[in-house]
Amino acid sequence: MKKVLILTIVFLISCGPSEEEIQDRINEAVFQATSTTTTTTTTSTTTTTLPTEECDIFLNAVSLIQKDIEDTQFELFDGEGYDERLEFYSSQIYELNILENFILQIEARTDNELDILYQLENYRFLTREFYGWQYRILYELRTGDDPYYEKANEVFDEAQLLGNQLRIRLNNYKCEN
């Protein structure tokens, strides 16, 4: 058990490059989502926000994170061996934990945007829970007919449904002026 724990910790620490790539992309979207635009009128200079532009930046940031969650959700383990599988599931959970921080950094201007962020976080949480169940099944050496498999499949289906609803909602979202 100590070996598995040590291997898991070492793997989590050593998976930096993919984390940096994801973090760079999301940081850029978050930076754009939280910045304001300056406009000049003929009589004076004022700083105002452009609602439609900010909304588009918000939607792009949310869509990017939603895609990263979806990519993580559908990533399949293709290696061999028990320890490699445990490391894979641990890495998926770790990636989803990183995305939680970026979701928390996006600011919502409206109640609808806040609700979208809430739905995005639920989607991330369900996907993380699915990998948690997969890790637990493997760690406890459960068999295929075990109720844990059914629970993992239920959570996966719920996450997939919520992800589809979120995608539709983002596609149909109209910026509020």
mmCIF file of C-alpha atoms in Angstrom:
data_model
loop_
_atom_site.group_PDB
_atom_site.id
_atom_site.type_symbol
_atom_site.label_atom_id
_atom_site.label_comp_id
_atom_site.label_asym_id
_atom_site.label_seq_id
_atom_site.Cartn_x
_atom_site.Cartn_y
_atom_site.Cartn_z
ATOM 1 C CA MET A 1 0.000 0.000 0.000
ATOM 2 C CA LYS A 2 2.871 2.377 0.777
ATOM 3 C CA LYS A 3 4.368 1.675 -2.640
ATOM 4 C CA VAL A 4 1.112 2.566 -4.368
ATOM 5 C CA LEU A 5 0.761 5.746 -2.341
ATOM 6 C CA ILE A 6 4.342 6.778 -3.042
ATOM 7 C CA LEU A 7 3.974 6.017 -6.760
ATOM 8 C CA THR A 8 0.754 7.996 -6.891
ATOM 9 C CA ILE A 9 2.341 11.006 -5.191
ATOM 10 C CA VAL A 10 5.424 10.833 -7.417
ATOM 11 C CA PHE A 11 3.225 10.641 -10.505
ATOM 12 C CA LEU A 12 1.110 13.609 -9.423
ATOM 13 C CA ILE A 13 4.209 15.690 -8.871
ATOM 14 C CA SER A 14 5.855 14.647 -12.139
ATOM 15 C CA CYS A 15 2.941 15.334 -14.507
ATOM 16 C CA GLY A 16 3.867 19.014 -14.872
ATOM 17 C CA PRO A 17 4.021 19.599 -18.635
ATOM 18 C CA SER A 18 0.393 18.815 -19.393
ATOM 19 C CA GLU A 19 -0.689 20.851 -16.361
ATOM 20 C CA GLU A 20 1.322 23.836 -17.574
ATOM 21 C CA GLU A 21 -0.207 23.631 -21.023
ATOM 22 C CA ILE A 22 -3.731 23.512 -19.624
ATOM 23 C CA GLN A 23 -2.968 26.232 -17.114
ATOM 24 C CA ASP A 24 -1.529 28.549 -19.768
ATOM 25 C CA ARG A 25 -4.594 28.200 -21.986
ATOM 26 C CA ILE A 26 -7.023 28.723 -19.132
ATOM 27 C CA ASN A 27 -5.024 31.585 -17.604
ATOM 28 C CA GLU A 28 -5.218 33.402 -20.932
ATOM 29 C CA ALA A 29 -8.991 32.960 -21.111
ATOM 30 C CA VAL A 30 -9.448 33.972 -17.472
ATOM 31 C CA PHE A 31 -7.269 37.050 -17.972
ATOM 32 C CA GLN A 32 -9.356 38.091 -20.954
ATOM 33 C CA ALA A 33 -12.575 37.404 -19.065
ATOM 34 C CA THR A 34 -11.605 39.612 -16.127
ATOM 35 C CA SER A 35 -10.177 42.556 -18.075
ATOM 36 C CA THR A 36 -12.149 45.685 -19.023
ATOM 37 C CA THR A 37 -12.135 47.751 -22.177
ATOM 38 C CA THR A 38 -11.531 51.501 -22.329
ATOM 39 C CA THR A 39 -13.651 53.660 -24.649
ATOM 40 C CA THR A 40 -13.285 57.348 -25.488
ATOM 41 C CA THR A 41 -16.146 59.767 -26.108
ATOM 42 C CA THR A 42 -15.815 63.150 -27.840
ATOM 43 C CA THR A 43 -16.357 65.150 -24.633
ATOM 44 C CA SER A 44 -14.419 63.103 -22.108
ATOM 45 C CA THR A 45 -12.504 59.902 -21.537
ATOM 46 C CA THR A 46 -14.348 57.254 -19.563
ATOM 47 C CA THR A 47 -13.713 53.647 -18.735
ATOM 48 C CA THR A 48 -16.674 51.421 -19.436
ATOM 49 C CA THR A 49 -17.226 47.781 -19.996
ATOM 50 C CA LEU A 50 -18.555 46.435 -23.231
ATOM 51 C CA PRO A 51 -21.122 43.837 -22.138
ATOM 52 C CA THR A 52 -21.217 41.837 -25.363
ATOM 53 C CA GLU A 53 -17.433 41.637 -25.657
ATOM 54 C CA GLU A 54 -17.059 40.661 -21.987
ATOM 55 C CA CYS A 55 -19.806 38.108 -22.389
ATOM 56 C CA ASP A 56 -18.037 36.569 -25.381
ATOM 57 C CA ILE A 57 -14.805 36.367 -23.383
ATOM 58 C CA PHE A 58 -16.706 34.765 -20.492
ATOM 59 C CA LEU A 59 -18.304 32.212 -22.813
ATOM 60 C CA ASN A 60 -14.932 31.408 -24.410
ATOM 61 C CA ALA A 61 -13.356 30.813 -20.989
ATOM 62 C CA VAL A 62 -16.229 28.577 -19.880
ATOM 63 C CA SER A 63 -16.209 26.682 -23.187
ATOM 64 C CA LEU A 64 -12.465 26.081 -22.914
ATOM 65 C CA ILE A 65 -12.786 24.618 -19.424
ATOM 66 C CA GLN A 66 -15.842 22.591 -20.446
ATOM 67 C CA LYS A 67 -13.848 21.122 -23.341
ATOM 68 C CA ASP A 68 -10.923 20.278 -21.042
ATOM 69 C CA ILE A 69 -13.312 18.486 -18.666
ATOM 70 C CA GLU A 70 -14.900 16.629 -21.567
ATOM 71 C CA ASP A 71 -11.488 15.619 -22.945
ATOM 72 C CA THR A 72 -10.526 14.322 -19.500
ATOM 73 C CA GLN A 73 -13.836 12.486 -19.150
ATOM 74 C CA PHE A 74 -13.392 10.565 -22.398
ATOM 75 C CA GLU A 75 -9.674 9.847 -22.055
ATOM 76 C CA LEU A 76 -9.206 6.093 -21.865
ATOM 77 C CA PHE A 77 -6.457 4.131 -20.167
ATOM 78 C CA ASP A 78 -4.452 2.277 -22.805
ATOM 79 C CA GLY A 79 -1.519 0.918 -20.815
ATOM 80 C CA GLU A 80 -0.949 -2.274 -18.933
ATOM 81 C CA GLY A 81 -0.515 -3.077 -15.299
ATOM 82 C CA TYR A 82 -2.114 -2.324 -11.997
ATOM 83 C CA ASP A 83 0.181 0.495 -10.872
ATOM 84 C CA GLU A 84 -0.084 2.267 -14.228
ATOM 85 C CA ARG A 85 -3.870 2.198 -13.993
ATOM 86 C CA LEU A 86 -3.834 3.645 -10.489
ATOM 87 C CA GLU A 87 -1.512 6.406 -11.691
ATOM 88 C CA PHE A 88 -3.782 7.114 -14.657
ATOM 89 C CA TYR A 89 -6.899 7.510 -12.502
ATOM 90 C CA SER A 90 -4.970 9.623 -10.004
ATOM 91 C CA SER A 91 -3.762 11.883 -12.801
ATOM 92 C CA GLN A 92 -7.309 12.342 -14.116
ATOM 93 C CA ILE A 93 -8.509 13.353 -10.648
ATOM 94 C CA TYR A 94 -5.550 15.732 -10.316
ATOM 95 C CA GLU A 95 -6.284 17.406 -13.677
ATOM 96 C CA LEU A 96 -9.909 17.936 -12.666
ATOM 97 C CA ASN A 97 -8.860 19.422 -9.323
ATOM 98 C CA ILE A 98 -6.701 21.950 -11.185
ATOM 99 C CA LEU A 99 -9.666 22.949 -13.350
ATOM 100 C CA GLU A 100 -11.700 23.671 -10.201
ATOM 101 C CA ASN A 101 -9.364 26.568 -9.393
ATOM 102 C CA PHE A 102 -9.864 28.093 -12.828
ATOM 103 C CA ILE A 103 -13.640 27.825 -12.559
ATOM 104 C CA LEU A 104 -13.492 29.724 -9.283
ATOM 105 C CA GLN A 105 -11.446 32.517 -10.931
ATOM 106 C CA ILE A 106 -14.019 33.333 -13.610
ATOM 107 C CA GLU A 107 -16.241 36.199 -12.586
ATOM 108 C CA ALA A 108 -19.906 36.250 -13.534
ATOM 109 C CA ARG A 109 -21.626 39.544 -14.323
ATOM 110 C CA THR A 110 -25.169 38.193 -14.365
ATOM 111 C CA ASP A 111 -27.231 35.580 -12.574
ATOM 112 C CA ASN A 112 -27.347 33.539 -15.780
ATOM 113 C CA GLU A 113 -23.560 33.529 -16.011
ATOM 114 C CA LEU A 114 -23.327 32.546 -12.358
ATOM 115 C CA ASP A 115 -25.710 29.668 -13.020
ATOM 116 C CA ILE A 116 -23.557 28.552 -15.978
ATOM 117 C CA LEU A 117 -20.486 28.508 -13.712
ATOM 118 C CA TYR A 118 -22.419 26.477 -11.162
ATOM 119 C CA GLN A 119 -23.412 23.978 -13.854
ATOM 120 C CA LEU A 120 -19.801 23.840 -15.097
ATOM 121 C CA GLU A 121 -18.552 23.085 -11.585
ATOM 122 C CA ASN A 122 -21.144 20.334 -11.167
ATOM 123 C CA TYR A 123 -19.996 18.836 -14.464
ATOM 124 C CA ARG A 124 -16.372 18.923 -13.291
ATOM 125 C CA PHE A 125 -17.309 17.404 -9.933
ATOM 126 C CA LEU A 126 -19.277 14.522 -11.485
ATOM 127 C CA THR A 127 -16.430 13.726 -13.858
ATOM 128 C CA ARG A 128 -13.997 13.762 -10.927
ATOM 129 C CA GLU A 129 -16.353 11.511 -8.953
ATOM 130 C CA PHE A 130 -16.435 9.051 -11.863
ATOM 131 C CA TYR A 131 -12.646 8.760 -11.813
ATOM 132 C CA GLY A 132 -12.782 8.478 -8.032
ATOM 133 C CA TRP A 133 -15.040 5.458 -8.380
ATOM 134 C CA GLN A 134 -12.767 3.965 -11.039
ATOM 135 C CA TYR A 135 -9.769 4.409 -8.748
ATOM 136 C CA ARG A 136 -11.620 2.866 -5.820
ATOM 137 C CA ILE A 137 -12.792 -0.116 -7.897
ATOM 138 C CA LEU A 138 -9.252 -0.825 -9.014
ATOM 139 C CA TYR A 139 -7.684 -0.175 -5.611
ATOM 140 C CA GLU A 140 -10.109 -2.521 -3.845
ATOM 141 C CA LEU A 141 -9.890 -5.099 -6.661
ATOM 142 C CA ARG A 142 -13.641 -5.171 -7.265
ATOM 143 C CA THR A 143 -15.062 -7.586 -9.813
ATOM 144 C CA GLY A 144 -17.182 -6.688 -12.858
ATOM 145 C CA ASP A 145 -20.479 -7.661 -11.224
ATOM 146 C CA ASP A 146 -19.877 -5.441 -8.180
ATOM 147 C CA PRO A 147 -22.351 -2.594 -7.404
ATOM 148 C CA TYR A 148 -19.418 -0.160 -7.522
ATOM 149 C CA TYR A 149 -19.274 -0.600 -11.305
ATOM 150 C CA GLU A 150 -22.940 0.270 -11.566
ATOM 151 C CA LYS A 151 -22.417 3.366 -9.418
ATOM 152 C CA ALA A 152 -19.447 4.462 -11.546
ATOM 153 C CA ASN A 153 -21.524 4.062 -14.716
ATOM 154 C CA GLU A 154 -24.420 6.035 -13.195
ATOM 155 C CA VAL A 155 -22.096 8.902 -12.279
ATOM 156 C CA PHE A 156 -20.527 8.840 -15.759
ATOM 157 C CA ASP A 157 -23.966 8.964 -17.418
ATOM 158 C CA GLU A 158 -25.033 11.843 -15.164
ATOM 159 C CA ALA A 159 -21.834 13.755 -15.972
ATOM 160 C CA GLN A 160 -22.280 13.167 -19.693
ATOM 161 C CA LEU A 161 -25.904 14.369 -19.578
ATOM 162 C CA LEU A 162 -24.928 17.510 -17.666
ATOM 163 C CA GLY A 163 -22.044 18.167 -20.085
ATOM 164 C CA ASN A 164 -24.410 17.910 -23.054
ATOM 165 C CA GLN A 165 -26.891 20.280 -21.400
ATOM 166 C CA LEU A 166 -24.087 22.736 -20.662
ATOM 167 C CA ARG A 167 -22.861 22.632 -24.261
ATOM 168 C CA ILE A 168 -26.388 23.333 -25.554
ATOM 169 C CA ARG A 169 -26.811 26.144 -23.045
ATOM 170 C CA LEU A 170 -23.522 27.765 -24.066
ATOM 171 C CA ASN A 171 -24.428 27.516 -27.756
ATOM 172 C CA ASN A 172 -27.808 29.173 -27.151
ATOM 173 C CA TYR A 173 -26.684 31.774 -24.593
ATOM 174 C CA LYS A 174 -27.448 35.362 -25.529
ATOM 175 C CA CYS A 175 -25.323 38.113 -24.053
ATOM 176 C CA GLU A 176 -27.249 40.529 -21.867
ATOM 177 C CA ASN A 177 -26.748 44.246 -22.461
#
